XYZ file of C-alpha atoms in Angstrom:
401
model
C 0.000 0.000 0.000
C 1.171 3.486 -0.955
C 0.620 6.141 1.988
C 0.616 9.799 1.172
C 2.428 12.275 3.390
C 1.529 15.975 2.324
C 3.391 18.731 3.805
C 2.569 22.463 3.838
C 5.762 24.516 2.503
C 4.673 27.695 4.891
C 4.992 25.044 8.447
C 8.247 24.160 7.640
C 11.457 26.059 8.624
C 14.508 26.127 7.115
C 17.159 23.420 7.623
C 19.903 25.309 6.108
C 21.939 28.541 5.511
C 23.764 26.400 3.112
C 27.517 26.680 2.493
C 28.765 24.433 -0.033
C 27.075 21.546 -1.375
C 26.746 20.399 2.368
C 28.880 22.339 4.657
C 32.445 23.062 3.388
C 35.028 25.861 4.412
C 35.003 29.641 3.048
C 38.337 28.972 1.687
C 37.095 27.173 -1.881
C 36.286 29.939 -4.194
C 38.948 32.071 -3.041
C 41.572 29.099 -3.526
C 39.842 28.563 -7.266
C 39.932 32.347 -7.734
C 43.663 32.129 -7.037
C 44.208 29.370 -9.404
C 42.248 31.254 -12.170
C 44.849 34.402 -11.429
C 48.242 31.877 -11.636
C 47.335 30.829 -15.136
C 45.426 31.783 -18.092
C 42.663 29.262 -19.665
C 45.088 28.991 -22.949
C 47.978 28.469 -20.671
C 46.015 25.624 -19.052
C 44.954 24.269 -22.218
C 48.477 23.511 -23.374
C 49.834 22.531 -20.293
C 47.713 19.405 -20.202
C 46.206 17.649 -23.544
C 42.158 16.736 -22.778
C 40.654 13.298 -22.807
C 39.527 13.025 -26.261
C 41.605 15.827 -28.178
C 39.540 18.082 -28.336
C 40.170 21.775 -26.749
C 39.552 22.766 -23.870
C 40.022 26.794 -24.167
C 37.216 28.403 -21.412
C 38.752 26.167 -18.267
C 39.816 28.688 -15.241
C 41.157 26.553 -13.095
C 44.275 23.388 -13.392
C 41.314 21.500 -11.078
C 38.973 21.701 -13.796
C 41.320 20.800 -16.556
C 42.363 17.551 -14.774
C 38.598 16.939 -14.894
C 38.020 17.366 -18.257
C 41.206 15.489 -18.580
C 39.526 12.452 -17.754
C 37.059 12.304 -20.108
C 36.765 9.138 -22.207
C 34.282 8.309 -25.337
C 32.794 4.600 -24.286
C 29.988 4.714 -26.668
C 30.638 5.803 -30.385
C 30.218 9.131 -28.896
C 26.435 8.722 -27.160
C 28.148 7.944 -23.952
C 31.101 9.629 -22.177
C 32.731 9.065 -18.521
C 34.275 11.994 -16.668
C 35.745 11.518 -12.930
C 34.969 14.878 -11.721
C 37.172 16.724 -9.163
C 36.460 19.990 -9.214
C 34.303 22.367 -7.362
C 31.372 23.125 -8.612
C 30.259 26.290 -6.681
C 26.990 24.948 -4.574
C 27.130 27.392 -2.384
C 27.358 30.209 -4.393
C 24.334 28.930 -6.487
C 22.623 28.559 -3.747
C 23.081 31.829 -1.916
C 22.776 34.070 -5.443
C 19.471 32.396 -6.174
C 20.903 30.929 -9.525
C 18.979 27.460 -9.128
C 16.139 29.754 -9.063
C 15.578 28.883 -13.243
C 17.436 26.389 -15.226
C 18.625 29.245 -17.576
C 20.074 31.163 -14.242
C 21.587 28.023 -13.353
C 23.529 27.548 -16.618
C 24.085 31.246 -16.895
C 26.097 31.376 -13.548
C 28.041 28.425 -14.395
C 28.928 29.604 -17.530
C 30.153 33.533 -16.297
C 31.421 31.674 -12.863
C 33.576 29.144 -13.918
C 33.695 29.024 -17.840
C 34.160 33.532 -17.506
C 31.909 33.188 -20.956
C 27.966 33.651 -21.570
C 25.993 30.370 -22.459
C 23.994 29.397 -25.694
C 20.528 30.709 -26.187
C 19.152 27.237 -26.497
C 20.171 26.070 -22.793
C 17.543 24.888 -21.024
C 17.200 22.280 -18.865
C 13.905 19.566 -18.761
C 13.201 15.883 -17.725
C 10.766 13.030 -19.264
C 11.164 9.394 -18.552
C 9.856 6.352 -16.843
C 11.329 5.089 -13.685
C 10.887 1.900 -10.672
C 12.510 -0.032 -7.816
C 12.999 -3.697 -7.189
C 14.807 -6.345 -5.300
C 16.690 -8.816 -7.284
C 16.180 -12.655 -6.764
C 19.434 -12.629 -4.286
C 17.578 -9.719 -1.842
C 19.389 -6.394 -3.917
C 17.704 -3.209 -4.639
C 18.113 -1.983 -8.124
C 16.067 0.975 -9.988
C 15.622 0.974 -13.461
C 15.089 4.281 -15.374
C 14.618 5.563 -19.059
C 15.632 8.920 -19.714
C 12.996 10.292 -22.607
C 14.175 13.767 -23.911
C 13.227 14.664 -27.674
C 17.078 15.318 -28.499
C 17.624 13.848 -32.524
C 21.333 13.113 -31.136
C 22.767 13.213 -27.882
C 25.992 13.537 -26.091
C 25.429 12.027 -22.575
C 28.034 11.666 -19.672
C 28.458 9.283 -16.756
C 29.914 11.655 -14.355
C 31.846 10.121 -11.550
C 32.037 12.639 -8.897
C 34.249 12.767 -5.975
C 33.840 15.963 -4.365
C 36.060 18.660 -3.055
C 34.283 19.140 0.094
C 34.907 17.046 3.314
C 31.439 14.959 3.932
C 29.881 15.149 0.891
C 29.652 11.594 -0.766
C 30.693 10.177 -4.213
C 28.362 9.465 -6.834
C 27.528 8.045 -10.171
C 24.998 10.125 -12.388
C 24.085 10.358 -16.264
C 24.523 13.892 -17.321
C 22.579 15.010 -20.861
C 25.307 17.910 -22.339
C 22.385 19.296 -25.707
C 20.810 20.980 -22.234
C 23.431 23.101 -22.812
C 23.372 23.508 -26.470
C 21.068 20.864 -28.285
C 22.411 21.353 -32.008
C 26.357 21.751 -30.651
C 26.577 18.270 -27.996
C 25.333 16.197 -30.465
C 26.490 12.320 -30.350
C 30.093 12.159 -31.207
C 30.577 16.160 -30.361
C 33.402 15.631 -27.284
C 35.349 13.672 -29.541
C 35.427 14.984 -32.566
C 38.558 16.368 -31.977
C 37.107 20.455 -33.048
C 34.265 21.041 -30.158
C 35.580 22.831 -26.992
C 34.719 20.348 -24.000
C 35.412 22.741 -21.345
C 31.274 22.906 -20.665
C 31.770 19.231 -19.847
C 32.442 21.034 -16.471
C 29.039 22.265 -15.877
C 27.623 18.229 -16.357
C 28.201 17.895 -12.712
C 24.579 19.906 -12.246
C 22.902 18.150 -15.638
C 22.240 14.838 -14.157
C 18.658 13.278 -14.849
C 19.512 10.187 -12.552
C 22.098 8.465 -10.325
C 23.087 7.069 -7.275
C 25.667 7.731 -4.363
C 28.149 5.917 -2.359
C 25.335 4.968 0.095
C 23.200 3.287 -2.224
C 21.104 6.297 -2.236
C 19.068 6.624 -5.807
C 17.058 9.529 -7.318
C 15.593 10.047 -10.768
C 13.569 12.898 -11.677
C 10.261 12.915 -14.407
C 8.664 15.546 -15.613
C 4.872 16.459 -15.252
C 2.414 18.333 -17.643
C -1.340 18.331 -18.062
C -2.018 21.676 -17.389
C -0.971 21.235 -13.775
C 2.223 23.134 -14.087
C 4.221 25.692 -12.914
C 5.612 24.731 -9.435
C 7.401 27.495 -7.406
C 7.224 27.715 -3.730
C 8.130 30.990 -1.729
C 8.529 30.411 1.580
C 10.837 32.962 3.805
C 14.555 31.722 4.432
C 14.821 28.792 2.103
C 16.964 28.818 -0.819
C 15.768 27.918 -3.820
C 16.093 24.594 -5.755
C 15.534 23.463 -9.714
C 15.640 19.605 -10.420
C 18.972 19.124 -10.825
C 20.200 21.118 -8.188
C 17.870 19.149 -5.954
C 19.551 15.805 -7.742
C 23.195 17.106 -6.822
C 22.268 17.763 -3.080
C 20.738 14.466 -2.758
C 23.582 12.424 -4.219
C 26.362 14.636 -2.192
C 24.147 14.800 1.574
C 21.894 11.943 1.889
C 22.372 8.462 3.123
C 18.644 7.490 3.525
C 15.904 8.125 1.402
C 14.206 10.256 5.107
C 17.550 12.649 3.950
C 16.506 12.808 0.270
C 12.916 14.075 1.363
C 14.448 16.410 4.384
C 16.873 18.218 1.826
C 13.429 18.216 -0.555
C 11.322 19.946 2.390
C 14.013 22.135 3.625
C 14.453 24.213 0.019
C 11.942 26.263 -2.115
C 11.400 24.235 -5.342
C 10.623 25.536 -8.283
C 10.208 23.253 -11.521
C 11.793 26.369 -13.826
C 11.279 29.556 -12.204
C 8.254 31.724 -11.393
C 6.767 31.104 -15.066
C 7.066 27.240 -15.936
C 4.251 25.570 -17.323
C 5.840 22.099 -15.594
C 5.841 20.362 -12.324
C 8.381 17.181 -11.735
C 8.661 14.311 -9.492
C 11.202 12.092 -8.444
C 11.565 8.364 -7.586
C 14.578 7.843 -4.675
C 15.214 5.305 -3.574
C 18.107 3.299 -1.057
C 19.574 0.097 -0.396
C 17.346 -0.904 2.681
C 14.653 -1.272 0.083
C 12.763 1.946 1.262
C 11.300 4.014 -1.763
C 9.321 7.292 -2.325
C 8.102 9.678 -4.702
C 8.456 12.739 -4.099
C 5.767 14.900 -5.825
C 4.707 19.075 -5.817
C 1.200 19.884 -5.964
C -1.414 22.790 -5.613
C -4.269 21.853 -4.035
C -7.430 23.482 -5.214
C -5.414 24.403 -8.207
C -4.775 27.956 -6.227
C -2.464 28.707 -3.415
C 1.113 27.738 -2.285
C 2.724 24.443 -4.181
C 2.819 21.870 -1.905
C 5.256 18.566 -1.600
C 3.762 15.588 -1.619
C 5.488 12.454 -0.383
C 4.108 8.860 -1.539
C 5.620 6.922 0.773
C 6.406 2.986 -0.931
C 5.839 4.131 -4.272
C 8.576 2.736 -6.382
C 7.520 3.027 -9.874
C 6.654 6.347 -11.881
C 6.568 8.263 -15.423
C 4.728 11.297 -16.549
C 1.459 11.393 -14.822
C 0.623 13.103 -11.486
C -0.242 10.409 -8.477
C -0.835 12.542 -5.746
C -5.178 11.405 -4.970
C -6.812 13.808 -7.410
C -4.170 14.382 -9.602
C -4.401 10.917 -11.638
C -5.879 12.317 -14.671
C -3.089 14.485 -15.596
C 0.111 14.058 -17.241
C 1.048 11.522 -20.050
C 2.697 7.950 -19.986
C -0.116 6.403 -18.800
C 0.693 3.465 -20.714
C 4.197 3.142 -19.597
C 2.766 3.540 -16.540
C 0.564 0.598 -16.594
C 2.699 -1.443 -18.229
C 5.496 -1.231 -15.373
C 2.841 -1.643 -12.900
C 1.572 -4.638 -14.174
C 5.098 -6.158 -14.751
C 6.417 -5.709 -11.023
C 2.883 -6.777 -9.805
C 3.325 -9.864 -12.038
C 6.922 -10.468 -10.659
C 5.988 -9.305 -6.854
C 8.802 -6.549 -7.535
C 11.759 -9.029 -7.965
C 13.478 -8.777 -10.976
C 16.841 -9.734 -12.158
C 18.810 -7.368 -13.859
C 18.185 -8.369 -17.099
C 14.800 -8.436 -16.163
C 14.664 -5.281 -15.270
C 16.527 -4.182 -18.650
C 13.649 -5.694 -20.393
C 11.063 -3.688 -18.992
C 12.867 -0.574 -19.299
C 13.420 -1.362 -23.456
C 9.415 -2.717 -23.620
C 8.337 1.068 -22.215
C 11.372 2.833 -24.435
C 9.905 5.265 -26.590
C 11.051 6.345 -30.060
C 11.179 10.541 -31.515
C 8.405 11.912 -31.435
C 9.487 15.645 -32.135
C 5.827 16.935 -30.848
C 6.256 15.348 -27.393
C 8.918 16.385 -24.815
C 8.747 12.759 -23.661
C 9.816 10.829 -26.267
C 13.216 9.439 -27.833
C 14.750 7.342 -24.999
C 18.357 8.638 -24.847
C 19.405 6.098 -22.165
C 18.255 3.094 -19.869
C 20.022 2.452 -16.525
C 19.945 -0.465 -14.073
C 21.460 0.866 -10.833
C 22.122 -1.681 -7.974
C 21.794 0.105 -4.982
C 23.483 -3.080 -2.679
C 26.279 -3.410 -5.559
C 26.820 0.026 -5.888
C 26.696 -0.596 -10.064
C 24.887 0.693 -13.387
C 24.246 -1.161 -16.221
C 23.821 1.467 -18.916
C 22.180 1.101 -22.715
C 22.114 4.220 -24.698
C 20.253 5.241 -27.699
C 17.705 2.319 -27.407
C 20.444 0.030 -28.512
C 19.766 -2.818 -25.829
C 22.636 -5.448 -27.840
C 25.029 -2.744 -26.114
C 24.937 -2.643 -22.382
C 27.571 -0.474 -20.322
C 28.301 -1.714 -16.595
C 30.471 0.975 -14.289
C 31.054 0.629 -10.471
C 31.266 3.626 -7.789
């Protein structure tokens, strides 16, 4: 049984004054501003040759160039791997208000750490289906298609290890055309003429992943005419999607931390005028799953977050109790339902593969939430992801954090 936990945005109060991504020293940005004085970008770019060839001309910092060092093409150029060692700013983004909007997002990491202005066409959104199960042998894995109506893509598993003391490593699948779709096309980072030194903002473009705890979160997008979350409340800072993703995969070891960090930040789905809402699916290695949902009720009012407690299977449509009716994916919807009903949620990993590829959706350049750009298996007990990209499911992709 699924039990719904609503909470009212104005009752609660503010976990944090946030530092970094969780709480780090002062002492980051100045040391990265010092870095940025010792050597140019060019200088940088010559001192150390990138990962596929390609230049790297906009870096500030030798931290960032060792990142983009490191990245590798794994998948005819639809799927890249970056171990990422750099910071990334958090608390800055947090404390400017630049996760108020996905286009202030990418605008501050461009001028911030890139010192250049983004592409018009940056923009960052979410479709996808998404569930949890346990595996014959007792592990939790989560399965998830990421749906985005991209023609060709340029994704990237980014393996982060951050900078700041507490925060925990991760796994998570980055998609780089939110930052330009008609530039990060498939093949793009290693076509030996692109400049990969935006491979550095990927670290906030992750639609899924999972952290050193076993701790997994995917995010899906909602329409239906119920769009256009923001929430206001005094003293919290405010959150987009995949700023919500990064603090989950750096803070929480528990799927309660996932929804505290949720709760304790205003979220808004794309700032004050998006026609969208989103939910996401987390999940952790105990088993324990949740969707975590924003809703208006009455359709006037404050947005509210809505926690389904046990529900470990989602896609496009709303399932907060009155909401059913809106969204799309119903059919996906059903169809996974019926599957891990059928299987009394244990699946193999293979298993699981196959239900991902039977709810995979092909181009539809009309709908958002088509074109499946990747499927992931993630083994939360394992600590692995099984990766197919490009609905190719004769390819699979297996990496371990």
């Amino acid at each position: 049984m699924t039990i719904s936990r609503k909470f009212s945005t104005a009752a609660l109060a503010s976990i944090f004054a946030l530092g970094l991504v969780a709480c780090g020293d002062d002492s980051s940005s100045s040391s990265a501003d010092a870095k940025s004085d010792s050597k140019s970008g060019s200088e940088i770019q010559d001192s150390v040759a990138t990962g596929t060839g390609n230049p790297a001309k906009m870096l500030a910092t030798e931290d960032q160039q060792t990142t983009v060092a490191t990245l590798k093409d794994i998948a005819d150029g639809k799927l890249y791997t970056v171990d990422y060692s750099s910071d990334y700013f958090m608390d800055e983004v947090l404390e400017t208000g630049a996760s108020h909007s996905s286009v202030e997002l990418i605008t501050f990491l461009y001028t911030k750490i890139l010192k250049t202005a983004p592409s018009a066409k940056a923009k960052i959104d979410a479709g996808c289906s998404a569930f949890c199960a346990k595996t014959p042998d007792d592990e939790v894995i989560c399965g998830r298609n990421f749906d985005y109506r991209f023609v060709s893509a340029a994704n990237v598993l980014v393996k982060n290890t951050p900078v700041t003391k507490g925060e925990f490593k991760s796994l998570s699948i980055a998609a780089m055309p939110f930052l330009d779709p008609e530039t990060y096309v498939a093949g793009s980072l290693s076509d030996g003429k692109t400049d990969i030194s935006p491979v550095i903002a990927s670290v906030y473009l992750g639609m899924d992943g999972m952290n050193e705890n076993g701790v997994f979160i995917s995010v899906l997008s909602l329409d239906g005419g119920k769009g256009g979350a923001a929430q206001h409340a005094e003293g919290k800072s405010p959150i987009t999607p995949s700023v919500g993703i990064r603090l989950v995969l750096d803070q929480a070891e528990t799927v309660e931390d996932a929804i505290d960090i949720f709760e304790s930040h205003n979220f808004f789905a794309d700032g004050d005028s998006s026609a969208k809402s989103y939910h996401f699916i987390v999940g952790d290695a105990t088993g324990h799953t949740a969707l975590i949902e924003y809703i208006r009720p009455n359709d006037e009012g404050e947005w509210e977050m809505n926690v389904l407690d046990g529900q470990d299977y989602a896609t496009n449509m709303y399932m907060s109790e009155g909401w059913e009716t809106f969204g799309v994916g119903g059919d996906r919807l059903e169809k996974i339902r019926k599957k891990l009903d059928e299987k009394k949620r244990v699946l193999t990993e293979e298993e699981a593969m196959k239900l991902l590829q039977s709810v995979s959706q092909e181009l539809d350049p009309k709908e958002v939430t088509s074109n499946t750009q990747w499927s992931a298996v993630y083994n939360l007990t394992k600590k692995t992801v099984t990766i197919c990209v490009d609905k190719d499911f004769s390819k699979q992709y297996s990496f371990e954090l």
